[in-house]
Short mmCIF file of C-alpha atoms and ligand atoms in Angstrom, two decimals:
data_model
loop_
_atom_site.label_atom_id
_atom_site.label_comp_id
_atom_site.label_asym_id
_atom_site.label_seq_id
_atom_site.Cartn_x
_atom_site.Cartn_y
_atom_site.Cartn_z
CA MET A 382 -58.94 173.56 -154.71
CA ALA A 383 -61.76 173.16 -156.62
CA ILE A 384 -62.81 172.39 -160.15
CA ARG A 385 -65.02 174.78 -161.63
CA PRO A 386 -67.70 174.87 -164.33
CA ILE A 387 -66.74 175.41 -167.88
CA VAL A 388 -69.14 178.03 -169.41
CA ILE A 389 -70.33 176.96 -173.08
CA ARG A 390 -70.56 178.92 -176.02
CA GLY A 391 -73.45 181.35 -175.76
CA GLU A 392 -71.97 182.34 -172.26
CA PRO A 393 -71.36 186.06 -172.73
CA VAL A 394 -68.02 186.08 -170.88
CA LEU A 395 -66.69 183.88 -174.02
CA HIS A 396 -67.66 186.96 -176.11
CA THR A 397 -66.70 189.83 -174.32
CA PRO A 398 -62.83 190.59 -174.24
CA ALA A 399 -61.21 189.62 -170.46
CA THR A 400 -59.69 192.95 -168.16
CA PRO A 401 -55.86 192.93 -167.12
CA VAL A 402 -54.67 191.62 -164.06
CA THR A 403 -53.66 194.11 -161.56
CA ALA A 404 -53.52 192.76 -158.39
CA PHE A 405 -51.01 189.73 -157.68
CA ASP A 406 -52.36 188.30 -154.49
CA LYS A 407 -53.91 185.20 -152.78
CA ASP A 408 -57.24 185.39 -154.84
CA LEU A 409 -55.33 185.36 -158.44
CA ARG A 410 -53.30 182.61 -156.77
CA ALA A 411 -56.59 180.76 -156.08
CA LEU A 412 -58.10 181.31 -159.49
CA ILE A 413 -54.69 179.66 -160.75
CA ARG A 414 -55.26 176.68 -158.71
CA ASP A 415 -58.90 176.18 -159.82
CA MET A 416 -57.74 176.12 -163.48
CA PHE A 417 -55.13 174.02 -163.17
CA ASP A 418 -57.73 171.64 -161.30
CA THR A 419 -60.35 171.98 -163.95
CA VAL A 420 -57.93 171.82 -166.82
CA ASP A 421 -56.32 168.94 -165.35
CA ALA A 422 -60.06 166.99 -164.76
CA ALA A 423 -61.04 167.99 -168.56
CA PRO A 424 -58.80 166.92 -169.17
CA GLY A 425 -57.16 169.60 -171.68
CA VAL A 426 -54.22 170.96 -172.82
CA GLY A 427 -55.29 174.79 -171.77
CA LEU A 428 -57.46 176.57 -169.95
CA ALA A 429 -58.72 180.74 -170.47
CA ALA A 430 -60.14 182.58 -166.98
CA PRO A 431 -63.10 183.03 -169.05
CA GLN A 432 -64.17 179.70 -169.56
CA ILE A 433 -64.85 179.35 -165.84
CA GLY A 434 -67.10 182.37 -165.94
CA VAL A 435 -64.12 185.12 -164.79
CA GLY A 436 -63.25 187.73 -167.18
CA GLN A 437 -59.53 188.21 -166.73
CA ARG A 438 -56.25 188.26 -168.73
CA VAL A 439 -55.20 184.68 -167.40
CA ILE A 440 -54.62 181.41 -168.85
CA VAL A 441 -53.09 177.67 -167.57
CA TYR A 442 -51.42 175.29 -169.84
CA ASP A 443 -50.41 171.94 -169.80
CA PHE A 444 -48.77 170.73 -172.94
CA ASP A 445 -45.33 168.78 -173.79
CA HIS A 446 -43.55 171.48 -176.34
CA ASP A 447 -40.31 171.41 -177.44
CA SER A 448 -39.94 175.37 -176.46
CA ASP A 449 -37.62 176.84 -173.52
CA ALA A 450 -40.55 177.40 -171.60
CA PRO A 451 -42.20 175.07 -168.91
CA ARG A 452 -44.12 172.35 -169.59
CA ARG A 453 -47.04 173.51 -167.46
CA GLY A 454 -47.27 177.07 -166.78
CA VAL A 455 -49.12 180.56 -166.00
CA ILE A 456 -49.57 183.05 -168.51
CA VAL A 457 -51.44 186.82 -167.47
CA ASN A 458 -51.73 189.72 -169.48
CA PRO A 459 -50.49 188.44 -172.65
CA GLU A 460 -49.49 190.02 -175.91
CA LEU A 461 -49.02 187.52 -178.99
CA PHE A 462 -46.80 188.46 -181.71
CA MET A 463 -47.90 186.08 -184.85
CA SER A 464 -46.18 184.96 -188.09
CA PRO A 465 -48.05 185.63 -190.68
CA LEU A 466 -50.91 183.35 -191.53
CA GLU A 467 -50.88 181.06 -194.78
CA VAL A 468 -54.33 181.53 -196.97
CA ARG A 469 -54.84 177.88 -197.51
CA GLU A 470 -57.54 175.31 -197.05
CA PRO A 471 -56.81 173.53 -192.86
CA HIS A 472 -55.13 170.05 -192.73
CA ASP A 473 -56.64 167.18 -191.04
CA SER A 474 -53.95 167.49 -188.60
CA GLU A 475 -55.02 170.92 -188.09
CA ASP A 476 -58.28 170.02 -186.39
CA GLU A 477 -58.94 172.17 -182.97
CA GLY A 478 -61.66 171.59 -179.91
CA CYS A 479 -62.05 174.07 -177.15
CA LEU A 480 -63.44 172.86 -173.56
CA SER A 481 -66.57 175.75 -174.25
CA PHE A 482 -67.33 173.91 -177.43
CA PRO A 483 -66.80 170.19 -175.86
CA GLY A 484 -66.73 167.28 -178.18
CA GLU A 485 -66.24 168.56 -181.30
CA ARG A 486 -63.13 169.60 -183.50
CA PHE A 487 -62.66 172.05 -186.68
CA GLY A 488 -59.49 172.40 -188.72
CA LEU A 489 -58.26 176.01 -188.53
CA VAL A 490 -54.91 177.29 -189.99
CA ARG A 491 -53.12 179.11 -187.28
CA ALA A 492 -49.95 181.23 -187.43
CA HIS A 493 -46.66 178.68 -187.34
CA ARG A 494 -44.87 180.73 -184.91
CA VAL A 495 -45.70 182.89 -182.12
CA ILE A 496 -43.83 185.43 -179.54
CA LEU A 497 -45.25 185.80 -176.36
CA ARG A 498 -45.00 188.34 -173.99
CA ALA A 499 -46.98 187.85 -170.25
CA GLN A 500 -46.61 188.38 -166.66
CA ASP A 501 -46.31 185.13 -164.37
CA ALA A 502 -48.32 184.65 -161.13
CA SER A 503 -46.00 187.16 -159.17
CA GLY A 504 -46.12 189.63 -162.04
CA GLN A 505 -42.93 189.32 -163.58
CA PRO A 506 -42.50 189.01 -167.38
CA PHE A 507 -41.30 186.62 -169.53
CA THR A 508 -41.38 185.31 -173.00
CA ILE A 509 -42.25 182.27 -174.89
CA GLU A 510 -41.23 181.76 -178.21
CA ALA A 511 -43.20 178.75 -179.85
CA ASP A 512 -44.13 177.21 -182.93
CA GLY A 513 -46.20 174.15 -184.21
CA TRP A 514 -48.85 172.80 -181.83
CA PHE A 515 -47.80 174.54 -178.71
CA ALA A 516 -47.98 178.16 -181.07
CA ARG A 517 -51.63 177.02 -181.90
CA ILE A 518 -52.58 176.41 -178.12
CA LEU A 519 -51.37 179.87 -176.96
CA GLN A 520 -53.45 181.50 -180.10
CA HIS A 521 -56.48 179.51 -179.31
CA GLU A 522 -56.10 180.90 -175.22
CA VAL A 523 -55.07 184.36 -175.97
CA ASP A 524 -57.87 184.39 -178.56
CA HIS A 525 -60.10 183.61 -175.47
CA LEU A 526 -59.30 186.78 -173.39
CA HIS A 527 -60.18 188.33 -176.74
CA GLY A 528 -63.74 187.06 -176.58
CA VAL A 529 -63.18 185.05 -179.50
CA MET A 530 -63.23 181.36 -179.86
CA TYR A 531 -62.11 178.96 -182.61
CA VAL A 532 -65.27 178.17 -183.95
CA ASP A 533 -65.61 182.18 -184.54
CA ARG A 534 -62.63 181.65 -186.82
CA LEU A 535 -64.15 178.98 -189.29
CA ASP A 536 -64.34 178.69 -193.57
CA ALA A 537 -68.30 179.14 -194.37
CA ILE A 538 -68.52 175.10 -194.48
CA GLN A 539 -67.31 174.44 -191.29
CA ALA A 540 -69.13 177.80 -189.65
CA HIS A 541 -72.22 176.29 -190.93
CA VAL A 542 -71.63 172.83 -189.38
CA ALA A 543 -70.61 174.20 -185.77
CA HIS A 544 -73.75 176.30 -186.22
CA LYS A 545 -75.95 173.43 -186.56
CA VAL A 546 -74.09 171.99 -183.57
CA THR A 547 -74.94 175.09 -181.56
CA LYS A 548 -78.09 174.88 -182.08
CA LYS A 549 -78.68 170.85 -181.59
CA ARG A 550 -77.11 171.42 -178.37
CA GLY A 551 -79.28 174.12 -177.04
CA TRP A 552 -75.91 176.23 -176.90
CA GLY A 553 -75.16 179.75 -178.25
CA ILE A 554 -77.24 181.02 -175.24
CA PRO A 555 -76.56 182.00 -171.84
CA GLY A 556 -76.64 179.14 -169.02
CA ASN A 557 -74.61 176.21 -170.55
CA THR A 558 -71.91 174.72 -168.57
CA TRP A 559 -70.33 171.42 -167.73
CA THR A 560 -68.27 170.10 -165.10
CA PRO A 561 -65.37 168.05 -165.35
CA GLY A 562 -65.45 164.74 -163.35
CA ILE A 563 -69.22 165.47 -162.88
CA ASP A 564 -70.85 165.75 -166.54
CA ARG A 565 -70.14 163.22 -169.08
CA LEU A 566 -71.16 164.85 -172.39
CA GLU A 567 -73.50 162.69 -174.43
CA ASP A 568 -73.05 162.47 -178.47
ZN1 LIG B 396 -61.12 177.20 -175.98
#
């Protein structure tokens, strides 16, 4: 078991579509264990493999939701089906964050409801129906597998702020990481 460094915006793996998992073997199980160790230490509610530098279609989550899915789970090779997106300003309660853009939150409108089809760590198919924040988390993590970060989806005003933060912190270029439990994020 190991906590892995989390890569930050600008690392190419975060901006490149991840590849499907084809081998449901012990290497995959080791990756999943490390992903849980890392997301637990962060702490976070979800983590996609590209965030620890692995360009594979794997997600872990740990979130207290009210769907039938387990509270803590593994999602491999997902397909996501979303309810229509409302065109409006985000509410204050819709501020999202990301371990690969640490210490910041921005508002984003997401689909209220999703259906996710995926495989588990053994390759068995399953489906999750989710709404509200769990649906938001699933959309956020599946975006990572497409090489998209939530800060890429912000409206123009918030995108400008995110751009300034990126510049100020020296992000937006390869090579920046932080390790949960070791690095303290500075303001
Ligand atoms: Zn994220």
